[in-house]
Amino acid sequence: MAWRGLAQRGWGCGQAWAPPAGGRSCEELTAALAQPRLLGRRFNFFIQQKCGFRKAPRKVEPRRSDTGTSSEAYKRSALIPPVEETAFYPSSFPIRTLVKPLFFTVGFTGCAFGSAAIWQYESLKSRVQSYFDGIKADWLDSIRPQKEGDFRKEINKWWNKLSDGQQTVTDIIAANVFVFCLWRVPSLQRTMIRYFTSSPASKVLCSPMLLSTFSHFSLFHMAANMYVLWSFSSIIVNILGQEQFMAVYLSAGVISNFVSYVCKVATGRYGPSLGASGAIMTVLAAVCTKIPEGRLAIIFLPMFTFKAGNALKAIIAMDTAGMILGWKFFGHAAHLEGALFGIRYITYGHELIWKNREPLVKIWHEMRTNGPKKGGGSK
């Protein structure tokens, strides 16, 4: 037992143990202890760990979330927040991470168009009632003394001057500005990264596919997207209507994020994404497909104009090249899918989806008309 205790304390030849003057050296002790073999393997195990050759404990390193890159890869673009590498945890089976986002994409898209159909039904009913209410309000305003400098009245005048499309996207722009301000709150950084950036390596997969559509970290990124949305809002709402436009816009954001998930899993690049660019590309592509001969111009170079159809072809070519060559400044996969979704919907989706909404509207109308039955049971 005494020999075993000495062996457990370690017989290193370095700082851990030094032989006394005139005593045996470390090599002599090894030769002496190696002779008796009756002690068994248990004693030999401690002999093998002498002389300071114990293995140092292996450090557990965080798993990289982007194959072949470091955490600096997320800081290359000023459009995304400086996310630490440990914020994302890639799965050992990345294909499985796409199952929940796939079901979420299909379910959310169906709910978006179904809700839009019901919204349109309710809007038509409310417009009839508001028409008579407006006549009554105008009569009361004519006999009521007018207040000068009424701030609320000025706001109403400005709002009424806006087109239906501009009124629709005003709420979207306000939501984007609000989320942009939240990014500037230091205590909310972890929450914003978790729920307002989308990545297939994140612990939260589904809700960021929608919330990241309203999220911008860069002021220039948000300003550019909102300017394009405002510019095309009147045209796209005139083509689709307010309700159908909202369904297409929200669905485009989720679908483009899902395709971005697929591309990231295929390439092993799990960097976070955010922004409304996928949905904006759907709006742009839908307008360019519907009006290919329309003239477009760049904001800083208004003197140069070009056809909308040619602009759409150039955008698709650029995003395709960026996705193939692995450019990281923009989310080219989301941009490309947004453009293709806009082309598909304006060409086929309106006929296949929106014009077949009548069964759902009839069911909703019967529910609203009949309502829950009151009274006793069966007679």
Short mmCIF file of C-alpha atoms in Angstrom, two decimals:
data_model
loop_
_atom_site.label_atom_id
_atom_site.label_comp_id
_atom_site.label_asym_id
_atom_site.label_seq_id
_atom_site.Cartn_x
_atom_site.Cartn_y
_atom_site.Cartn_z
CA MET A 1 0.00 0.00 0.00
CA ALA A 2 2.90 2.33 0.66
CA TRP A 3 4.27 1.78 -2.84
CA ARG A 4 0.81 2.36 -4.28
CA GLY A 5 0.44 5.66 -2.44
CA LEU A 6 3.78 6.89 -3.73
CA ALA A 7 2.82 5.89 -7.24
CA GLN A 8 -0.47 7.78 -7.02
CA ARG A 9 1.30 10.95 -5.86
CA GLY A 10 3.48 10.79 -8.98
CA TRP A 11 7.21 10.10 -9.43
CA GLY A 12 8.03 12.74 -11.96
CA CYS A 13 11.61 13.57 -12.76
CA GLY A 14 10.89 17.27 -13.01
CA GLN A 15 9.56 19.70 -10.43
CA ALA A 16 7.09 17.16 -9.03
CA TRP A 17 9.84 15.00 -7.44
CA ALA A 18 13.58 15.16 -7.07
CA PRO A 19 15.73 12.25 -5.74
CA PRO A 20 17.56 12.98 -2.51
CA ALA A 21 21.30 13.35 -2.50
CA GLY A 22 23.01 10.00 -2.75
CA GLY A 23 19.75 8.25 -3.62
CA ARG A 24 18.77 6.33 -6.69
CA SER A 25 18.12 8.04 -9.97
CA CYS A 26 14.84 7.84 -11.86
CA GLU A 27 16.24 5.27 -14.30
CA GLU A 28 17.43 3.02 -11.45
CA LEU A 29 14.02 3.14 -9.79
CA THR A 30 12.42 2.17 -13.06
CA ALA A 31 14.68 -0.85 -13.46
CA ALA A 32 14.10 -1.90 -9.83
CA LEU A 33 10.34 -1.61 -10.00
CA ALA A 34 10.08 -3.37 -13.35
CA GLN A 35 11.43 -6.70 -11.94
CA PRO A 36 8.57 -7.88 -9.72
CA ARG A 37 5.66 -8.89 -11.97
CA LEU A 38 3.43 -10.24 -9.21
CA LEU A 39 1.91 -6.81 -8.61
CA GLY A 40 -0.23 -7.06 -11.74
CA ARG A 41 -1.34 -4.55 -14.31
CA ARG A 42 -2.80 -2.14 -11.80
CA PHE A 43 0.61 -1.27 -10.37
CA ASN A 44 2.21 -1.09 -13.81
CA PHE A 45 -0.44 1.49 -14.80
CA PHE A 46 0.89 3.88 -12.17
CA ILE A 47 4.49 3.16 -13.17
CA GLN A 48 3.74 4.22 -16.75
CA GLN A 49 2.55 7.65 -15.59
CA LYS A 50 5.78 8.54 -13.78
CA CYS A 51 8.47 11.03 -14.80
CA GLY A 52 6.03 13.81 -15.69
CA PHE A 53 4.64 12.22 -18.88
CA ARG A 54 0.96 12.46 -17.93
CA LYS A 55 -1.27 13.62 -20.76
CA ALA A 56 -2.67 17.10 -20.40
CA PRO A 57 -6.49 17.29 -20.44
CA ARG A 58 -7.82 17.92 -23.91
CA LYS A 59 -9.42 21.31 -24.37
CA VAL A 60 -12.99 21.29 -25.61
CA GLU A 61 -13.15 23.76 -28.47
CA PRO A 62 -16.44 25.21 -29.70
CA ARG A 63 -17.57 23.71 -32.94
CA ARG A 64 -17.22 25.97 -35.91
CA SER A 65 -20.46 27.03 -37.47
CA ASP A 66 -18.96 27.75 -40.89
CA THR A 67 -16.79 25.09 -42.46
CA GLY A 68 -13.34 26.36 -43.30
CA THR A 69 -13.91 29.82 -41.86
CA SER A 70 -13.48 31.55 -38.56
CA SER A 71 -15.66 33.97 -36.66
CA GLU A 72 -14.19 36.77 -38.72
CA ALA A 73 -16.22 35.53 -41.68
CA TYR A 74 -19.34 37.03 -40.14
CA LYS A 75 -17.71 40.46 -39.89
CA ARG A 76 -16.83 40.78 -43.57
CA SER A 77 -20.17 42.35 -44.44
CA ALA A 78 -21.39 45.50 -42.74
CA LEU A 79 -24.99 44.41 -43.36
CA ILE A 80 -25.00 41.78 -40.61
CA PRO A 81 -24.20 42.11 -36.89
CA PRO A 82 -20.81 40.91 -35.57
CA VAL A 83 -22.08 37.51 -34.44
CA GLU A 84 -19.77 35.33 -32.40
CA GLU A 85 -19.05 31.87 -33.72
CA THR A 86 -20.43 30.15 -30.61
CA ALA A 87 -23.86 31.66 -31.18
CA PHE A 88 -24.72 28.93 -33.68
CA TYR A 89 -24.60 25.17 -33.24
CA PRO A 90 -24.57 23.20 -36.50
CA SER A 91 -26.24 19.82 -36.30
CA SER A 92 -24.28 16.65 -36.99
CA PHE A 93 -27.13 15.76 -39.39
CA PRO A 94 -27.77 19.08 -41.18
CA ILE A 95 -30.41 17.69 -43.55
CA ARG A 96 -32.72 17.05 -40.59
CA THR A 97 -32.65 20.71 -39.66
CA LEU A 98 -34.58 21.51 -42.85
CA VAL A 99 -37.64 19.42 -41.92
CA LYS A 100 -39.21 21.89 -39.48
CA PRO A 101 -38.48 24.94 -41.69
CA LEU A 102 -40.08 23.13 -44.64
CA PHE A 103 -43.32 22.45 -42.76
CA PHE A 104 -43.28 25.99 -41.38
CA THR A 105 -42.86 27.45 -44.88
CA VAL A 106 -45.75 25.44 -46.32
CA GLY A 107 -48.02 26.08 -43.36
CA PHE A 108 -47.27 29.78 -43.10
CA THR A 109 -47.78 30.35 -46.82
CA GLY A 110 -51.16 28.63 -46.73
CA CYS A 111 -52.24 30.58 -43.66
CA ALA A 112 -51.07 33.86 -45.20
CA PHE A 113 -53.17 33.46 -48.34
CA GLY A 114 -56.13 32.11 -46.39
CA SER A 115 -56.01 35.05 -44.00
CA ALA A 116 -55.69 37.45 -46.93
CA ALA A 117 -58.85 36.05 -48.53
CA ILE A 118 -60.79 36.47 -45.27
CA TRP A 119 -59.31 39.94 -44.81
CA GLN A 120 -60.53 40.98 -48.25
CA TYR A 121 -64.01 39.66 -47.48
CA GLU A 122 -64.16 41.66 -44.24
CA SER A 123 -62.77 44.76 -45.97
CA LEU A 124 -65.53 44.72 -48.60
CA LYS A 125 -68.15 44.55 -45.86
CA SER A 126 -66.57 47.35 -43.84
CA ARG A 127 -66.25 49.63 -46.88
CA VAL A 128 -70.00 49.62 -47.37
CA GLN A 129 -70.55 50.61 -43.75
CA SER A 130 -67.76 53.19 -43.80
CA TYR A 131 -69.27 54.80 -46.87
CA PHE A 132 -72.44 55.70 -44.99
CA ASP A 133 -70.44 56.65 -41.91
CA GLY A 134 -68.34 58.97 -44.06
CA ILE A 135 -71.40 60.73 -45.41
CA LYS A 136 -72.61 61.30 -41.86
CA ALA A 137 -69.18 62.54 -40.73
CA ASP A 138 -68.95 64.99 -43.62
CA TRP A 139 -72.37 66.42 -42.71
CA LEU A 140 -71.31 66.85 -39.08
CA ASP A 141 -68.05 68.52 -40.09
CA SER A 142 -69.98 71.00 -42.25
CA ILE A 143 -72.05 72.23 -39.31
CA ARG A 144 -69.29 71.93 -36.69
CA PRO A 145 -66.91 74.89 -36.24
CA GLN A 146 -63.52 74.10 -37.77
CA LYS A 147 -60.36 74.21 -35.66
CA GLU A 148 -57.33 75.86 -37.18
CA GLY A 149 -53.94 74.22 -36.79
CA ASP A 150 -55.38 70.87 -35.75
CA PHE A 151 -52.41 68.48 -35.92
CA ARG A 152 -54.55 65.38 -36.19
CA LYS A 153 -56.45 66.86 -39.12
CA GLU A 154 -53.20 67.62 -40.94
CA ILE A 155 -52.06 64.05 -40.44
CA ASN A 156 -55.34 62.77 -41.85
CA LYS A 157 -54.96 65.00 -44.90
CA TRP A 158 -51.45 63.71 -45.52
CA TRP A 159 -52.58 60.11 -45.06
CA ASN A 160 -55.51 60.51 -47.45
CA LYS A 161 -53.18 61.88 -50.14
CA LEU A 162 -51.19 58.66 -50.15
CA SER A 163 -52.07 55.90 -52.57
CA ASP A 164 -53.37 52.56 -51.37
CA GLY A 165 -49.98 51.00 -51.95
CA GLN A 166 -48.14 53.68 -50.00
CA GLN A 167 -50.57 53.35 -47.11
CA THR A 168 -50.02 49.59 -47.11
CA VAL A 169 -46.22 49.68 -47.02
CA THR A 170 -46.15 52.46 -44.41
CA ASP A 171 -46.85 49.88 -41.71
CA ILE A 172 -44.11 47.63 -43.09
CA ILE A 173 -41.61 50.48 -43.09
CA ALA A 174 -42.58 51.44 -39.54
CA ALA A 175 -42.01 47.86 -38.38
CA ASN A 176 -38.56 47.80 -40.01
CA VAL A 177 -37.58 51.08 -38.39
CA PHE A 178 -38.73 49.82 -34.99
CA VAL A 179 -36.68 46.63 -35.27
CA PHE A 180 -33.68 48.65 -36.47
CA CYS A 181 -33.90 50.73 -33.28
CA LEU A 182 -34.00 47.55 -31.19
CA TRP A 183 -30.63 46.55 -32.65
CA ARG A 184 -29.15 49.64 -31.00
CA VAL A 185 -30.09 48.45 -27.49
CA PRO A 186 -27.05 46.58 -26.07
CA SER A 187 -29.08 44.49 -23.62
CA LEU A 188 -31.18 43.07 -26.49
CA GLN A 189 -28.31 41.88 -28.66
CA ARG A 190 -28.60 38.19 -27.77
CA THR A 191 -32.37 38.23 -28.26
CA MET A 192 -32.06 40.02 -31.58
CA ILE A 193 -29.43 37.57 -32.84
CA ARG A 194 -31.53 34.59 -31.83
CA TYR A 195 -34.90 35.69 -33.20
CA PHE A 196 -34.15 38.33 -35.85
CA THR A 197 -31.35 36.60 -37.76
CA SER A 198 -31.94 33.38 -39.67
CA SER A 199 -29.50 30.49 -39.83
CA PRO A 200 -29.99 26.70 -40.09
CA ALA A 201 -27.43 26.32 -37.27
CA SER A 202 -29.43 28.44 -34.83
CA LYS A 203 -31.39 26.89 -31.97
CA VAL A 204 -34.51 28.75 -33.16
CA LEU A 205 -35.25 27.87 -36.78
CA CYS A 206 -38.80 28.81 -37.75
CA SER A 207 -39.77 32.19 -36.29
CA PRO A 208 -36.57 33.95 -37.51
CA MET A 209 -37.59 33.05 -41.08
CA LEU A 210 -40.38 35.63 -40.73
CA LEU A 211 -38.93 38.05 -38.18
CA SER A 212 -35.65 38.50 -40.05
CA THR A 213 -37.68 39.89 -42.98
CA PHE A 214 -38.26 43.00 -40.83
CA SER A 215 -34.72 43.12 -39.44
CA HIS A 216 -31.85 45.34 -40.64
CA PHE A 217 -28.58 45.96 -38.85
CA SER A 218 -27.22 48.51 -41.34
CA LEU A 219 -28.95 51.85 -41.89
CA PHE A 220 -27.96 51.86 -45.57
CA HIS A 221 -29.37 48.35 -46.02
CA MET A 222 -32.70 49.33 -44.51
CA ALA A 223 -32.90 52.66 -46.37
CA ALA A 224 -32.22 51.03 -49.74
CA ASN A 225 -34.79 48.26 -49.23
CA MET A 226 -37.49 50.60 -47.95
CA TYR A 227 -36.90 53.06 -50.79
CA VAL A 228 -37.40 50.31 -53.38
CA LEU A 229 -40.50 49.06 -51.56
CA TRP A 230 -41.97 52.58 -51.42
CA SER A 231 -41.20 53.18 -55.11
CA PHE A 232 -42.99 50.01 -56.30
CA SER A 233 -45.76 50.00 -53.70
CA SER A 234 -48.41 51.79 -55.77
CA ILE A 235 -47.88 49.59 -58.83
CA ILE A 236 -47.78 46.24 -57.03
CA VAL A 237 -50.85 47.01 -54.91
CA ASN A 238 -52.77 48.10 -58.00
CA ILE A 239 -51.87 44.76 -59.60
CA LEU A 240 -52.53 42.47 -56.66
CA GLY A 241 -54.63 44.42 -54.22
CA GLN A 242 -53.77 45.23 -50.63
CA GLU A 243 -54.64 41.85 -49.13
CA GLN A 244 -53.02 39.71 -51.81
CA PHE A 245 -49.90 41.88 -51.73
CA MET A 246 -49.43 41.33 -47.99
CA ALA A 247 -49.80 37.56 -48.44
CA VAL A 248 -47.25 37.54 -51.27
CA TYR A 249 -44.80 39.80 -49.40
CA LEU A 250 -44.80 37.79 -46.16
CA SER A 251 -44.73 34.44 -47.97
CA ALA A 252 -41.84 35.62 -50.14
CA GLY A 253 -39.80 36.48 -47.06
CA VAL A 254 -40.31 33.03 -45.53
CA ILE A 255 -39.77 31.11 -48.79
CA SER A 256 -36.58 33.01 -49.65
CA ASN A 257 -35.21 32.31 -46.17
CA PHE A 258 -35.97 28.60 -46.55
CA VAL A 259 -34.05 28.46 -49.84
CA SER A 260 -31.22 30.29 -48.08
CA TYR A 261 -31.28 27.54 -45.42
CA VAL A 262 -30.99 24.88 -48.12
CA CYS A 263 -28.05 26.67 -49.74
CA LYS A 264 -26.26 27.10 -46.42
CA VAL A 265 -26.67 23.45 -45.52
CA ALA A 266 -25.44 22.39 -48.97
CA THR A 267 -22.34 24.60 -48.81
CA GLY A 268 -21.65 24.31 -45.07
CA ARG A 269 -21.73 28.08 -44.57
CA TYR A 270 -23.96 28.80 -41.60
CA GLY A 271 -23.55 32.56 -41.29
CA PRO A 272 -26.64 34.52 -40.16
CA SER A 273 -28.89 36.40 -42.60
CA LEU A 274 -31.32 39.23 -42.14
CA GLY A 275 -33.15 41.83 -44.20
CA ALA A 276 -36.18 42.25 -46.41
CA SER A 277 -34.24 41.80 -49.65
CA GLY A 278 -35.88 38.48 -50.54
CA ALA A 279 -39.39 39.94 -50.25
CA ILE A 280 -38.31 43.16 -52.00
CA MET A 281 -36.94 41.12 -54.90
CA THR A 282 -40.33 39.41 -55.22
CA VAL A 283 -42.06 42.79 -55.53
CA LEU A 284 -39.48 44.02 -58.03
CA ALA A 285 -39.64 40.84 -60.13
CA ALA A 286 -43.44 40.81 -60.15
CA VAL A 287 -43.60 44.39 -61.44
CA CYS A 288 -40.86 43.82 -64.03
CA THR A 289 -42.61 40.67 -65.26
CA LYS A 290 -46.00 42.36 -65.49
CA ILE A 291 -44.64 45.54 -67.10
CA PRO A 292 -41.41 44.50 -68.90
CA GLU A 293 -41.38 47.62 -71.09
CA GLY A 294 -41.47 49.99 -68.11
CA ARG A 295 -38.54 52.33 -67.59
CA LEU A 296 -36.46 52.14 -64.43
CA ALA A 297 -33.64 54.31 -63.14
CA ILE A 298 -31.00 54.14 -60.42
CA ILE A 299 -31.56 56.46 -57.47
CA PHE A 300 -28.19 58.20 -57.77
CA LEU A 301 -28.17 58.21 -61.59
CA PRO A 302 -31.71 59.19 -62.63
CA MET A 303 -30.53 60.32 -66.08
CA PHE A 304 -29.82 56.70 -67.10
CA THR A 305 -32.94 54.63 -67.69
CA PHE A 306 -33.41 51.03 -68.82
CA LYS A 307 -36.21 48.57 -69.42
CA ALA A 308 -37.65 46.70 -66.46
CA GLY A 309 -37.27 43.36 -68.25
CA ASN A 310 -33.57 43.92 -68.87
CA ALA A 311 -33.04 44.99 -65.25
CA LEU A 312 -34.67 41.79 -64.01
CA LYS A 313 -32.44 39.65 -66.24
CA ALA A 314 -29.34 41.43 -64.97
CA ILE A 315 -30.36 40.98 -61.33
CA ILE A 316 -31.03 37.26 -61.81
CA ALA A 317 -27.69 36.80 -63.59
CA MET A 318 -25.79 38.62 -60.84
CA ASP A 319 -27.41 36.66 -58.00
CA THR A 320 -26.88 33.37 -59.84
CA ALA A 321 -23.18 34.15 -60.28
CA GLY A 322 -22.91 35.24 -56.65
CA MET A 323 -24.48 32.00 -55.41
CA ILE A 324 -22.26 29.81 -57.60
CA LEU A 325 -19.04 31.70 -56.86
CA GLY A 326 -19.78 31.97 -53.14
CA TRP A 327 -19.95 35.75 -52.78
CA LYS A 328 -20.77 36.59 -49.17
CA PHE A 329 -21.64 40.27 -49.20
CA PHE A 330 -25.32 39.61 -50.06
CA GLY A 331 -27.61 36.65 -49.51
CA HIS A 332 -27.68 35.76 -53.19
CA ALA A 333 -29.69 32.56 -52.69
CA ALA A 334 -32.49 34.48 -50.96
CA HIS A 335 -32.38 37.23 -53.61
CA LEU A 336 -32.56 34.73 -56.44
CA GLU A 337 -35.45 32.80 -54.92
CA GLY A 338 -37.28 36.05 -54.19
CA ALA A 339 -37.02 37.06 -57.85
CA LEU A 340 -38.05 33.62 -59.11
CA PHE A 341 -41.00 33.52 -56.70
CA GLY A 342 -42.20 36.90 -57.98
CA ILE A 343 -42.01 35.68 -61.58
CA ARG A 344 -43.80 32.41 -60.76
CA TYR A 345 -46.57 34.04 -58.80
CA ILE A 346 -47.36 36.83 -61.21
CA THR A 347 -47.38 34.29 -64.08
CA TYR A 348 -49.14 31.29 -62.52
CA GLY A 349 -49.85 31.86 -58.83
CA HIS A 350 -52.52 34.49 -59.23
CA GLU A 351 -54.59 32.18 -61.41
CA LEU A 352 -53.96 29.00 -59.41
CA ILE A 353 -54.18 30.37 -55.86
CA TRP A 354 -56.00 33.66 -55.56
CA LYS A 355 -58.80 33.02 -58.02
CA ASN A 356 -59.61 29.73 -56.29
CA ARG A 357 -60.24 31.28 -52.89
CA GLU A 358 -64.04 31.20 -53.18
CA PRO A 359 -64.58 27.93 -51.23
CA LEU A 360 -62.74 29.33 -48.23
CA VAL A 361 -64.63 32.63 -48.43
CA LYS A 362 -67.97 30.79 -48.59
CA ILE A 363 -67.10 28.77 -45.49
CA TRP A 364 -66.16 31.96 -43.66
CA HIS A 365 -69.33 33.68 -44.82
CA GLU A 366 -71.49 30.82 -43.52
CA MET A 367 -69.67 30.90 -40.19
CA ARG A 368 -70.23 34.64 -39.89
CA THR A 369 -73.86 34.45 -41.00
CA ASN A 370 -75.02 31.45 -38.98
CA GLY A 371 -72.69 31.81 -36.01
CA PRO A 372 -72.79 29.44 -33.05
CA LYS A 373 -76.22 27.95 -32.50
CA LYS A 374 -77.90 29.04 -29.31
CA GLY A 375 -80.43 27.17 -27.25
CA GLY A 376 -81.19 23.62 -26.30
CA GLY A 377 -80.22 20.34 -27.75
CA SER A 378 -81.96 17.96 -30.12
CA LYS A 379 -85.72 17.57 -30.05
#
